[in-house]
mmCIF file of C-alpha atoms in Angstrom:
data_model
loop_
_atom_site.group_PDB
_atom_site.id
_atom_site.type_symbol
_atom_site.label_atom_id
_atom_site.label_comp_id
_atom_site.label_asym_id
_atom_site.label_seq_id
_atom_site.Cartn_x
_atom_site.Cartn_y
_atom_site.Cartn_z
ATOM 1 C CA UNK A 144 102.207 194.047 28.071
ATOM 2 C CA UNK A 145 103.102 197.047 30.224
ATOM 3 C CA UNK A 146 103.728 196.781 33.985
ATOM 4 C CA UNK A 147 104.097 199.599 36.537
ATOM 5 C CA UNK A 148 106.624 198.547 39.203
ATOM 6 C CA UNK A 149 107.114 200.028 42.671
ATOM 7 C CA UNK A 150 110.833 200.844 42.525
ATOM 8 C CA UNK A 151 113.329 202.124 45.096
ATOM 9 C CA UNK A 152 116.611 201.550 43.317
ATOM 10 C CA UNK A 153 117.759 198.957 45.848
ATOM 11 C CA UNK A 154 118.840 195.392 45.150
ATOM 12 C CA UNK A 155 115.409 193.767 45.504
ATOM 13 C CA UNK A 156 113.386 196.117 43.317
ATOM 14 C CA UNK A 157 116.183 196.386 40.743
ATOM 15 C CA UNK A 158 116.238 192.616 40.356
ATOM 16 C CA UNK A 159 112.430 192.453 40.318
ATOM 17 C CA UNK A 160 112.275 195.070 37.568
ATOM 18 C CA UNK A 161 114.660 193.135 35.359
ATOM 19 C CA UNK A 162 113.101 189.750 36.175
ATOM 20 C CA UNK A 163 109.602 190.987 35.275
ATOM 21 C CA UNK A 164 110.837 192.351 31.983
ATOM 22 C CA UNK A 165 112.475 189.020 31.180
ATOM 23 C CA UNK A 166 109.731 186.625 32.366
ATOM 24 C CA UNK A 167 106.716 188.591 31.124
ATOM 25 C CA UNK A 168 108.365 190.033 28.004
ATOM 26 C CA UNK A 169 106.914 193.296 29.250
ATOM 27 C CA UNK A 170 107.598 196.994 29.013
ATOM 28 C CA UNK A 171 108.369 198.211 32.532
ATOM 29 C CA UNK A 172 107.434 201.616 33.947
ATOM 30 C CA UNK A 173 109.188 202.265 37.255
ATOM 31 C CA UNK A 174 107.624 204.365 40.014
ATOM 32 C CA UNK A 175 109.174 205.790 43.156
ATOM 33 C CA UNK A 176 107.093 207.791 45.652
ATOM 34 C CA UNK A 177 108.768 210.409 47.806
ATOM 35 C CA UNK A 178 106.790 210.128 51.048
ATOM 36 C CA UNK A 179 109.529 211.651 53.175
ATOM 37 C CA UNK A 180 112.055 208.822 53.263
ATOM 38 C CA UNK A 181 114.843 211.427 52.928
ATOM 39 C CA UNK A 182 116.860 209.120 50.696
ATOM 40 C CA UNK A 183 118.840 210.535 47.825
ATOM 41 C CA UNK A 184 116.467 210.291 44.888
ATOM 42 C CA UNK A 185 118.696 212.120 42.414
ATOM 43 C CA UNK A 186 119.806 209.752 39.675
ATOM 44 C CA UNK A 187 117.033 207.252 40.393
ATOM 45 C CA UNK A 188 115.367 207.790 37.023
ATOM 46 C CA UNK A 189 118.635 207.186 35.177
ATOM 47 C CA UNK A 190 119.268 204.064 37.255
ATOM 48 C CA UNK A 191 115.791 202.691 36.479
ATOM 49 C CA UNK A 192 116.343 203.231 32.752
ATOM 50 C CA UNK A 193 119.725 201.493 32.903
ATOM 51 C CA UNK A 194 118.090 198.608 34.781
ATOM 52 C CA UNK A 195 115.575 198.105 31.986
ATOM 53 C CA UNK A 196 112.635 200.434 32.555
ATOM 54 C CA UNK A 197 111.248 202.392 29.605
ATOM 55 C CA UNK A 198 110.206 205.249 31.894
ATOM 56 C CA UNK A 199 110.527 206.209 35.555
ATOM 57 C CA UNK A 200 108.259 208.414 37.665
ATOM 58 C CA UNK A 201 109.703 209.980 40.819
ATOM 59 C CA UNK A 202 106.797 211.816 42.463
ATOM 60 C CA UNK A 203 106.891 214.043 45.535
ATOM 61 C CA UNK A 204 103.800 212.962 47.475
ATOM 62 C CA UNK A 205 104.787 214.420 50.867
ATOM 63 C CA UNK A 206 102.219 217.241 50.946
ATOM 64 C CA UNK A 207 99.389 214.922 49.922
ATOM 65 C CA UNK A 208 100.577 212.326 52.434
ATOM 66 C CA UNK A 209 100.435 214.815 55.312
ATOM 67 C CA UNK A 210 97.158 216.512 54.372
ATOM 68 C CA UNK A 211 95.018 213.651 53.063
ATOM 69 C CA UNK A 212 96.368 210.648 54.959
ATOM 70 C CA UNK A 213 98.241 211.532 58.176
ATOM 71 C CA UNK A 214 95.953 214.362 59.308
ATOM 72 C CA UNK A 215 92.632 212.491 58.825
ATOM 73 C CA UNK A 216 94.103 209.586 60.786
ATOM 74 C CA UNK A 217 95.248 211.924 63.563
ATOM 75 C CA UNK A 218 91.749 213.448 63.753
ATOM 76 C CA UNK A 219 90.524 209.915 64.443
ATOM 77 C CA UNK A 220 93.021 209.460 67.285
ATOM 78 C CA UNK A 221 94.149 206.245 65.608
ATOM 79 C CA UNK A 222 96.702 204.050 67.331
ATOM 80 C CA UNK A 223 96.993 200.304 66.669
ATOM 81 C CA UNK A 224 96.984 197.957 69.663
ATOM 82 C CA UNK A 225 97.491 200.908 71.966
ATOM 83 C CA UNK A 226 101.046 201.632 70.795
ATOM 84 C CA UNK A 227 101.657 201.846 67.041
ATOM 85 C CA UNK A 228 101.097 205.173 65.267
ATOM 86 C CA UNK A 229 100.553 203.372 61.926
ATOM 87 C CA UNK A 230 103.402 205.062 60.056
ATOM 88 C CA UNK A 231 104.031 202.376 57.441
ATOM 89 C CA UNK A 232 100.372 201.371 57.241
ATOM 90 C CA UNK A 233 99.106 204.809 56.219
ATOM 91 C CA UNK A 234 101.749 205.360 53.515
ATOM 92 C CA UNK A 235 100.935 202.250 51.480
ATOM 93 C CA UNK A 236 97.460 203.265 50.231
ATOM 94 C CA UNK A 237 98.863 206.564 48.947
ATOM 95 C CA UNK A 238 101.689 204.808 47.079
ATOM 96 C CA UNK A 239 99.279 202.262 45.609
ATOM 97 C CA UNK A 240 96.830 205.010 44.642
ATOM 98 C CA UNK A 241 99.533 206.780 42.657
ATOM 99 C CA UNK A 242 100.582 203.499 41.009
ATOM 100 C CA UNK A 243 96.987 202.973 39.883
ATOM 101 C CA UNK A 244 96.888 206.502 38.441
ATOM 102 C CA UNK A 245 100.134 205.926 36.542
ATOM 103 C CA UNK A 246 98.885 202.577 35.259
ATOM 104 C CA UNK A 247 95.790 204.315 33.883
ATOM 105 C CA UNK A 248 97.775 207.100 32.216
ATOM 106 C CA UNK A 249 100.282 204.615 30.766
ATOM 107 C CA UNK A 250 97.580 202.143 29.726
ATOM 108 C CA UNK A 251 99.379 199.433 31.710
ATOM 109 C CA UNK A 252 97.800 196.028 32.253
ATOM 110 C CA UNK A 253 99.379 195.342 35.639
ATOM 111 C CA UNK A 254 101.211 196.730 38.635
ATOM 112 C CA UNK A 255 103.897 194.919 40.620
ATOM 113 C CA UNK A 256 105.332 195.333 44.103
ATOM 114 C CA UNK A 257 108.205 193.853 46.081
ATOM 115 C CA UNK A 258 106.318 193.096 49.298
ATOM 116 C CA UNK A 259 106.864 189.630 50.713
ATOM 117 C CA UNK A 260 104.176 187.010 51.211
ATOM 118 C CA UNK A 261 104.600 187.142 54.991
ATOM 119 C CA UNK A 262 103.895 190.790 55.662
ATOM 120 C CA UNK A 263 101.108 193.354 55.769
ATOM 121 C CA UNK A 264 102.242 195.527 52.858
ATOM 122 C CA UNK A 265 101.160 193.070 50.168
ATOM 123 C CA UNK A 266 97.624 193.292 51.551
ATOM 124 C CA UNK A 267 97.668 197.093 51.734
ATOM 125 C CA UNK A 268 98.880 197.497 48.149
ATOM 126 C CA UNK A 269 96.421 195.014 46.754
ATOM 127 C CA UNK A 270 93.317 196.041 48.707
ATOM 128 C CA UNK A 271 93.890 199.631 47.569
ATOM 129 C CA UNK A 272 94.148 198.432 43.979
ATOM 130 C CA UNK A 273 91.000 196.343 44.376
ATOM 131 C CA UNK A 274 89.098 199.419 45.577
ATOM 132 C CA UNK A 275 90.425 201.860 42.963
ATOM 133 C CA UNK A 276 91.101 199.707 39.868
ATOM 134 C CA UNK A 277 89.399 196.315 40.256
ATOM 135 C CA UNK A 278 90.352 195.146 36.770
ATOM 136 C CA UNK A 279 94.064 195.881 37.124
ATOM 137 C CA UNK A 280 96.270 192.793 37.388
ATOM 138 C CA UNK A 281 98.649 192.623 40.356
ATOM 139 C CA UNK A 282 101.984 190.801 40.226
ATOM 140 C CA UNK A 283 103.721 189.902 43.500
ATOM 141 C CA UNK A 284 107.058 188.235 42.628
ATOM 142 C CA UNK A 285 107.739 187.051 46.184
ATOM 143 C CA UNK A 286 104.550 184.970 45.962
ATOM 144 C CA UNK A 287 105.677 183.451 42.662
ATOM 145 C CA UNK A 288 107.424 180.103 43.087
ATOM 146 C CA UNK A 289 109.553 180.811 39.994
ATOM 147 C CA UNK A 290 110.973 183.931 41.604
ATOM 148 C CA UNK A 291 111.627 182.333 45.005
ATOM 149 C CA UNK A 292 113.312 179.333 43.375
ATOM 150 C CA UNK A 293 115.608 181.597 41.385
ATOM 151 C CA UNK A 294 116.447 183.874 44.320
ATOM 152 C CA UNK A 295 116.628 181.865 47.546
ATOM 153 C CA UNK A 296 119.054 184.400 48.995
ATOM 154 C CA UNK A 297 120.810 187.736 48.607
ATOM 155 C CA UNK A 298 123.889 186.248 46.919
ATOM 156 C CA UNK A 299 121.789 184.893 44.039
ATOM 157 C CA UNK A 300 120.263 188.342 43.558
ATOM 158 C CA UNK A 301 123.686 189.980 43.419
ATOM 159 C CA UNK A 302 124.921 187.371 40.919
ATOM 160 C CA UNK A 303 121.819 187.887 38.751
ATOM 161 C CA UNK A 304 122.265 191.655 38.805
ATOM 162 C CA UNK A 305 125.886 191.374 37.771
ATOM 163 C CA UNK A 306 125.092 188.899 34.998
ATOM 164 C CA UNK A 307 122.338 191.109 33.598
ATOM 165 C CA UNK A 308 124.191 194.401 33.909
ATOM 166 C CA UNK A 309 121.787 195.689 36.552
ATOM 167 C CA UNK A 310 123.437 198.604 38.391
ATOM 168 C CA UNK A 311 123.419 197.966 42.126
ATOM 169 C CA UNK A 312 125.463 198.993 45.111
ATOM 170 C CA UNK A 313 125.659 195.808 47.133
ATOM 171 C CA UNK A 314 126.694 196.344 50.723
ATOM 172 C CA UNK A 315 126.788 194.341 53.915
ATOM 173 C CA UNK A 316 123.221 193.795 55.003
ATOM 174 C CA UNK A 317 122.184 195.651 58.142
ATOM 175 C CA UNK A 318 121.200 193.437 61.083
ATOM 176 C CA UNK A 319 117.618 194.764 60.686
ATOM 177 C CA UNK A 320 115.371 196.197 57.972
ATOM 178 C CA UNK A 321 114.194 199.801 57.924
ATOM 179 C CA UNK A 322 111.325 201.742 56.367
ATOM 180 C CA UNK A 323 111.099 205.524 56.578
ATOM 181 C CA UNK A 324 108.522 208.157 55.701
ATOM 182 C CA UNK A 325 107.269 211.523 56.917
ATOM 183 C CA UNK A 326 105.450 210.006 59.896
ATOM 184 C CA UNK A 327 107.980 207.504 61.200
ATOM 185 C CA UNK A 328 110.854 205.074 60.790
ATOM 186 C CA UNK A 329 110.262 201.379 61.447
ATOM 187 C CA UNK A 330 112.892 198.766 62.256
ATOM 188 C CA UNK A 331 112.250 195.025 62.169
ATOM 189 C CA UNK A 332 113.690 191.581 61.392
ATOM 190 C CA UNK A 333 117.282 190.476 61.946
ATOM 191 C CA UNK A 334 118.466 191.026 65.517
ATOM 192 C CA UNK A 335 115.066 192.483 66.399
ATOM 193 C CA UNK A 336 113.321 189.143 65.849
ATOM 194 C CA UNK A 337 114.314 188.223 69.408
ATOM 195 C CA UNK A 338 111.673 189.982 71.561
ATOM 196 C CA UNK A 339 114.066 189.832 74.543
ATOM 197 C CA UNK A 340 116.677 191.904 72.685
ATOM 198 C CA UNK A 341 116.882 195.352 74.296
ATOM 199 C CA UNK A 342 116.662 197.905 71.476
ATOM 200 C CA UNK A 343 117.010 200.758 73.973
ATOM 201 C CA UNK A 344 120.437 199.635 75.203
ATOM 202 C CA UNK A 345 123.420 201.960 74.576
ATOM 203 C CA UNK A 346 124.899 199.549 72.028
ATOM 204 C CA UNK A 347 121.749 199.959 69.885
ATOM 205 C CA UNK A 348 121.779 203.753 69.789
ATOM 206 C CA UNK A 349 123.309 203.905 66.298
ATOM 207 C CA UNK A 350 120.171 202.292 64.870
ATOM 208 C CA UNK A 351 118.007 205.347 65.515
ATOM 209 C CA UNK A 352 117.835 208.209 63.050
ATOM 210 C CA UNK A 353 115.003 210.585 63.968
ATOM 211 C CA UNK A 354 115.546 210.754 67.720
ATOM 212 C CA UNK A 355 118.205 210.830 70.374
ATOM 213 C CA UNK A 356 117.886 208.423 73.268
ATOM 214 C CA UNK A 357 116.031 209.935 76.238
ATOM 215 C CA UNK A 358 119.220 209.624 78.287
ATOM 216 C CA UNK A 359 121.035 211.854 75.791
ATOM 217 C CA UNK A 360 118.224 214.399 75.440
ATOM 218 C CA UNK A 361 118.663 217.930 76.829
ATOM 219 C CA UNK A 362 118.445 218.392 80.594
ATOM 220 C CA UNK A 363 116.163 221.384 80.072
ATOM 221 C CA UNK A 364 112.536 220.921 79.043
ATOM 222 C CA UNK A 365 111.198 222.655 75.928
ATOM 223 C CA UNK A 366 107.689 224.135 75.715
ATOM 224 C CA UNK A 367 105.771 223.930 72.447
ATOM 225 C CA UNK A 368 102.370 225.435 71.578
ATOM 226 C CA UNK A 369 100.140 223.853 68.939
ATOM 227 C CA UNK A 370 97.120 225.673 67.500
ATOM 228 C CA UNK A 371 94.208 223.557 66.268
ATOM 229 C CA UNK A 372 91.293 224.295 63.952
ATOM 230 C CA UNK A 373 88.601 221.641 63.489
ATOM 231 C CA UNK A 374 90.948 218.918 64.729
ATOM 232 C CA UNK A 375 93.914 219.896 62.553
ATOM 233 C CA UNK A 376 97.140 221.447 63.786
ATOM 234 C CA UNK A 377 97.522 224.709 61.851
ATOM 235 C CA UNK A 378 100.343 226.480 63.710
ATOM 236 C CA UNK A 379 103.290 225.741 65.981
ATOM 237 C CA UNK A 380 104.550 228.363 68.419
ATOM 238 C CA UNK A 381 102.378 230.932 66.672
ATOM 239 C CA UNK A 382 103.702 230.258 63.170
ATOM 240 C CA UNK A 383 101.066 229.165 60.643
ATOM 241 C CA UNK A 384 102.133 225.947 58.887
ATOM 242 C CA UNK A 385 100.648 223.570 56.331
ATOM 243 C CA UNK A 386 100.364 219.853 57.277
ATOM 244 C CA UNK A 387 103.705 218.936 55.687
ATOM 245 C CA UNK A 388 105.538 221.670 57.592
ATOM 246 C CA UNK A 389 103.737 220.685 60.807
ATOM 247 C CA UNK A 390 105.080 217.141 60.529
ATOM 248 C CA UNK A 391 108.587 218.270 59.614
ATOM 249 C CA UNK A 392 108.707 220.764 62.501
ATOM 250 C CA UNK A 393 107.332 218.355 65.092
ATOM 251 C CA UNK A 394 109.730 215.609 63.974
ATOM 252 C CA UNK A 395 112.683 217.895 64.695
ATOM 253 C CA UNK A 396 111.293 219.072 68.031
ATOM 254 C CA UNK A 397 110.390 215.575 69.165
ATOM 255 C CA UNK A 398 113.562 213.967 67.934
ATOM 256 C CA UNK A 399 115.644 216.456 69.894
ATOM 257 C CA UNK A 400 114.018 215.237 73.119
ATOM 258 C CA UNK A 401 113.860 211.494 72.446
ATOM 259 C CA UNK A 402 110.093 211.532 71.884
ATOM 260 C CA UNK A 403 108.055 208.827 70.177
ATOM 261 C CA UNK A 404 110.092 205.638 70.444
ATOM 262 C CA UNK A 405 107.946 202.508 70.521
ATOM 263 C CA UNK A 406 109.092 198.884 70.896
ATOM 264 C CA UNK A 407 106.251 196.390 70.538
ATOM 265 C CA UNK A 408 105.154 192.929 69.491
ATOM 266 C CA UNK A 409 102.185 193.391 67.178
ATOM 267 C CA UNK A 410 99.647 191.167 65.446
ATOM 268 C CA UNK A 411 100.040 191.164 61.678
ATOM 269 C CA UNK A 412 96.941 190.844 59.520
ATOM 270 C CA UNK A 413 98.278 187.627 57.974
ATOM 271 C CA UNK A 414 98.144 185.937 61.374
ATOM 272 C CA UNK A 415 101.620 185.996 62.901
ATOM 273 C CA UNK A 416 103.088 188.153 65.617
ATOM 274 C CA UNK A 417 106.064 190.363 64.771
ATOM 275 C CA UNK A 418 108.341 192.632 66.759
ATOM 276 C CA UNK A 419 108.825 196.184 65.546
ATOM 277 C CA UNK A 420 110.690 199.220 66.820
ATOM 278 C CA UNK A 421 109.427 202.622 65.723
ATOM 279 C CA UNK A 422 110.464 206.256 65.836
ATOM 280 C CA UNK A 423 107.489 208.621 65.546
ATOM 281 C CA UNK A 424 108.534 211.877 67.231
ATOM 282 C CA UNK A 425 106.231 214.285 65.417
ATOM 283 C CA UNK A 426 103.301 211.902 65.289
ATOM 284 C CA UNK A 427 103.529 211.203 69.025
ATOM 285 C CA UNK A 428 103.399 214.918 69.855
ATOM 286 C CA UNK A 429 100.528 215.564 67.450
ATOM 287 C CA UNK A 430 98.518 212.594 68.756
ATOM 288 C CA UNK A 431 99.002 213.685 72.379
ATOM 289 C CA UNK A 432 98.258 217.367 71.803
ATOM 290 C CA UNK A 433 95.177 216.586 69.724
ATOM 291 C CA UNK A 434 93.787 214.515 72.595
ATOM 292 C CA UNK A 435 94.395 217.393 75.004
ATOM 293 C CA UNK A 436 92.496 219.735 72.686
ATOM 294 C CA UNK A 437 89.604 217.301 72.506
ATOM 295 C CA UNK A 438 89.457 216.996 76.282
ATOM 296 C CA UNK A 439 88.584 220.690 76.511
ATOM 297 C CA UNK A 440 86.274 221.084 73.526
ATOM 298 C CA UNK A 441 84.554 217.772 72.710
ATOM 299 C CA UNK A 442 81.210 216.682 74.121
ATOM 300 C CA UNK A 443 81.500 213.707 76.486
ATOM 301 C CA UNK A 444 79.187 211.333 74.635
ATOM 302 C CA UNK A 445 80.651 212.265 71.255
ATOM 303 C CA UNK A 446 84.139 211.604 72.642
ATOM 304 C CA UNK A 447 83.181 208.264 74.141
ATOM 305 C CA UNK A 448 81.475 207.166 70.928
ATOM 306 C CA UNK A 449 84.476 208.171 68.829
ATOM 307 C CA UNK A 450 86.830 206.506 71.317
ATOM 308 C CA UNK A 451 84.913 203.253 71.011
ATOM 309 C CA UNK A 452 85.667 203.318 67.280
ATOM 310 C CA UNK A 453 89.425 203.957 67.561
ATOM 311 C CA UNK A 454 90.348 200.227 67.654
ATOM 312 C CA UNK A 455 88.211 199.546 64.584
ATOM 313 C CA UNK A 456 89.489 202.568 62.657
ATOM 314 C CA UNK A 457 93.098 201.691 63.517
ATOM 315 C CA UNK A 458 92.592 198.081 62.501
ATOM 316 C CA UNK A 459 91.185 199.180 59.140
ATOM 317 C CA UNK A 460 94.249 201.350 58.484
ATOM 318 C CA UNK A 461 96.659 198.641 59.634
ATOM 319 C CA UNK A 462 94.973 195.968 57.520
ATOM 320 C CA UNK A 463 94.897 198.052 54.346
ATOM 321 C CA UNK A 464 91.241 199.091 54.165
ATOM 322 C CA UNK A 465 91.865 202.837 53.772
ATOM 323 C CA UNK A 466 89.683 203.062 50.656
ATOM 324 C CA UNK A 467 87.012 200.699 51.996
ATOM 325 C CA UNK A 468 83.507 202.121 52.516
ATOM 326 C CA UNK A 469 83.520 201.365 56.251
ATOM 327 C CA UNK A 470 86.653 203.493 56.802
ATOM 328 C CA UNK A 471 85.091 206.345 54.836
ATOM 329 C CA UNK A 472 81.915 206.104 56.932
ATOM 330 C CA UNK A 473 83.971 206.194 60.125
ATOM 331 C CA UNK A 474 85.923 209.170 58.767
ATOM 332 C CA UNK A 475 82.691 211.084 58.193
ATOM 333 C CA UNK A 476 81.717 210.521 61.832
ATOM 334 C CA UNK A 477 85.204 211.469 63.013
ATOM 335 C CA UNK A 478 85.258 214.683 60.997
ATOM 336 C CA UNK A 479 81.820 215.667 62.276
ATOM 337 C CA UNK A 480 83.126 215.172 65.821
ATOM 338 C CA UNK A 481 86.049 217.521 65.134
ATOM 339 C CA UNK A 482 84.060 220.643 64.191
ATOM 340 C CA UNK A 483 84.743 222.360 67.519
ATOM 341 C CA UNK A 484 88.189 220.905 68.303
ATOM 342 C CA UNK A 485 89.880 224.289 68.051
ATOM 343 C CA UNK A 486 92.218 226.176 70.353
ATOM 344 C CA UNK A 487 95.754 225.989 71.681
ATOM 345 C CA UNK A 488 97.603 223.250 73.543
ATOM 346 C CA UNK A 489 100.915 223.735 75.314
ATOM 347 C CA UNK A 490 103.118 220.706 75.893
ATOM 348 C CA UNK A 491 106.442 220.229 77.611
ATOM 349 C CA UNK A 492 109.007 217.915 76.006
ATOM 350 C CA UNK A 493 111.509 216.336 78.351
ATOM 351 C CA UNK A 494 113.659 213.215 77.980
ATOM 352 C CA UNK A 495 111.220 211.074 76.031
ATOM 353 C CA UNK A 496 108.115 212.451 77.735
ATOM 354 C CA UNK A 497 105.295 214.637 76.426
ATOM 355 C CA UNK A 498 103.725 216.490 79.352
ATOM 356 C CA UNK A 499 100.535 218.530 79.184
ATOM 357 C CA UNK A 500 101.289 222.114 80.194
ATOM 358 C CA UNK A 501 98.087 223.974 79.315
ATOM 359 C CA UNK A 502 95.029 224.162 77.060
ATOM 360 C CA UNK A 503 92.760 227.012 76.053
ATOM 361 C CA UNK A 504 89.938 227.530 73.579
ATOM 362 C CA UNK A 505 87.266 230.068 72.724
ATOM 363 C CA UNK A 506 84.849 227.124 72.454
ATOM 364 C CA UNK A 507 85.933 225.392 75.656
ATOM 365 C CA UNK A 508 83.258 223.274 77.348
ATOM 366 C CA UNK A 509 85.079 223.540 80.644
ATOM 367 C CA UNK A 510 83.220 225.899 82.989
ATOM 368 C CA UNK A 511 85.305 226.737 86.060
ATOM 369 C CA UNK A 512 82.276 228.150 87.891
ATOM 370 C CA UNK A 513 80.453 224.823 87.616
ATOM 371 C CA UNK A 514 83.526 222.638 88.210
ATOM 372 C CA UNK A 515 84.825 224.603 91.214
ATOM 373 C CA UNK A 516 84.838 223.065 94.679
ATOM 374 C CA UNK A 517 84.043 226.515 96.038
ATOM 375 C CA UNK A 518 80.602 228.108 95.974
ATOM 376 C CA UNK A 519 79.097 228.157 92.472
ATOM 377 C CA UNK A 520 78.294 231.798 91.687
ATOM 378 C CA UNK A 521 76.134 230.779 88.718
ATOM 379 C CA UNK A 522 74.014 228.317 90.733
ATOM 380 C CA UNK A 523 74.112 226.131 87.602
ATOM 381 C CA UNK A 524 74.758 222.965 89.616
ATOM 382 C CA UNK A 525 72.662 222.027 92.623
ATOM 383 C CA UNK A 526 74.396 219.306 94.634
ATOM 384 C CA UNK A 527 71.020 218.167 96.016
ATOM 385 C CA UNK A 528 70.170 216.916 92.498
ATOM 386 C CA UNK A 529 72.842 214.213 92.831
ATOM 387 C CA UNK A 530 70.755 212.388 95.449
ATOM 388 C CA UNK A 531 68.025 211.404 93.016
ATOM 389 C CA UNK A 532 70.560 210.816 90.229
ATOM 390 C CA UNK A 533 72.425 208.267 92.333
ATOM 391 C CA UNK A 534 69.213 206.708 93.664
ATOM 392 C CA UNK A 535 67.883 206.065 90.152
ATOM 393 C CA UNK A 536 71.192 204.665 88.911
ATOM 394 C CA UNK A 537 71.394 202.384 91.944
ATOM 395 C CA UNK A 538 67.860 201.040 91.595
ATOM 396 C CA UNK A 539 68.675 198.112 89.323
ATOM 397 C CA UNK A 540 71.650 197.192 91.508
ATOM 398 C CA UNK A 541 69.414 197.039 94.594
ATOM 399 C CA UNK A 542 66.822 194.947 92.751
ATOM 400 C CA UNK A 543 69.500 192.551 91.497
ATOM 401 C CA UNK A 544 71.045 192.198 94.942
ATOM 402 C CA UNK A 545 67.632 191.465 96.439
ATOM 403 C CA UNK A 546 66.909 188.740 93.895
ATOM 404 C CA UNK A 547 70.320 187.094 93.834
ATOM 405 C CA UNK A 548 71.128 187.513 97.510
ATOM 406 C CA UNK A 549 74.296 189.542 97.147
#
């Protein structure tokens, strides 16, 4: 039997790799996806081989992540429960997709992941696999009673690693867990499990990586211009950039000004509430600027229809249904709505705030002659027409009031 294992080189996945090889008498192929976590990946292949893998893939998926996952989601204006920019959620289907591809090329019978039985990631990995490779077996050690009985805590994992010659660098556990990619960094568990704990307090500032605290941000605002074509940001401050470079550039700009910090209690798909703290500097700027571009160029009814679908689209991403037919149908509608979302948006970044500072487009639907409070030189809008418009819209209200005695 051959198993493809999601591998990071840390204690958990190192132990899982060795445990799977031992329990399943399997050949293990390790896989690590570079989705912008900025961790040192040099030497990971050698470490995987020393741990017991027969082969290790370390694939740079950052460009694909930005172009085919982050940007389509940004075109949809997706944001979960009004706050979360879906940074972890959108990375999982890409990682699982690549695992499925490797499993096919390696003729593996199964894939395995280290997601726990309490979280969302297990669902995201496995729903992606169900959509792309329905016959592929999935092994989730944390949902296996044998694994949990053997490793009730971190000390047992360290002892197992030492006994089996598994190379690890055991260190004092941070008082929270962290997940990083090109779109964001998430922090959860540990001290953050208390929703009253203030993660913005000065004593918590060392936790953050992508952004300075707003209090420590520059006292001078910075202006940034973003050019859009068909809903995608294609240039920043006049410099043409591909999606990966857009995200990297905006992360630096936003982080410098304390942009994109979110502290929320969210509803996990498995049914519980959890508290998460997120840094999404580049994503926050892109989401805001994209909306400003839409406000100038998108038809009202198209915008309102698309907006009504944002909660559903975001829920699908959060719950792991990226490759589900309903998400693909919604994406087709979204992309049709974006055909004319082109132009330039100027924003001002200042101490954690993104402030609209201008919008322009050759396909702007804003007509200053019609909108003006002064005389309309085009005579395109006759204020007398509003009388009948209001009368007709008020008719049912008058009838209802007459019947029900309001």
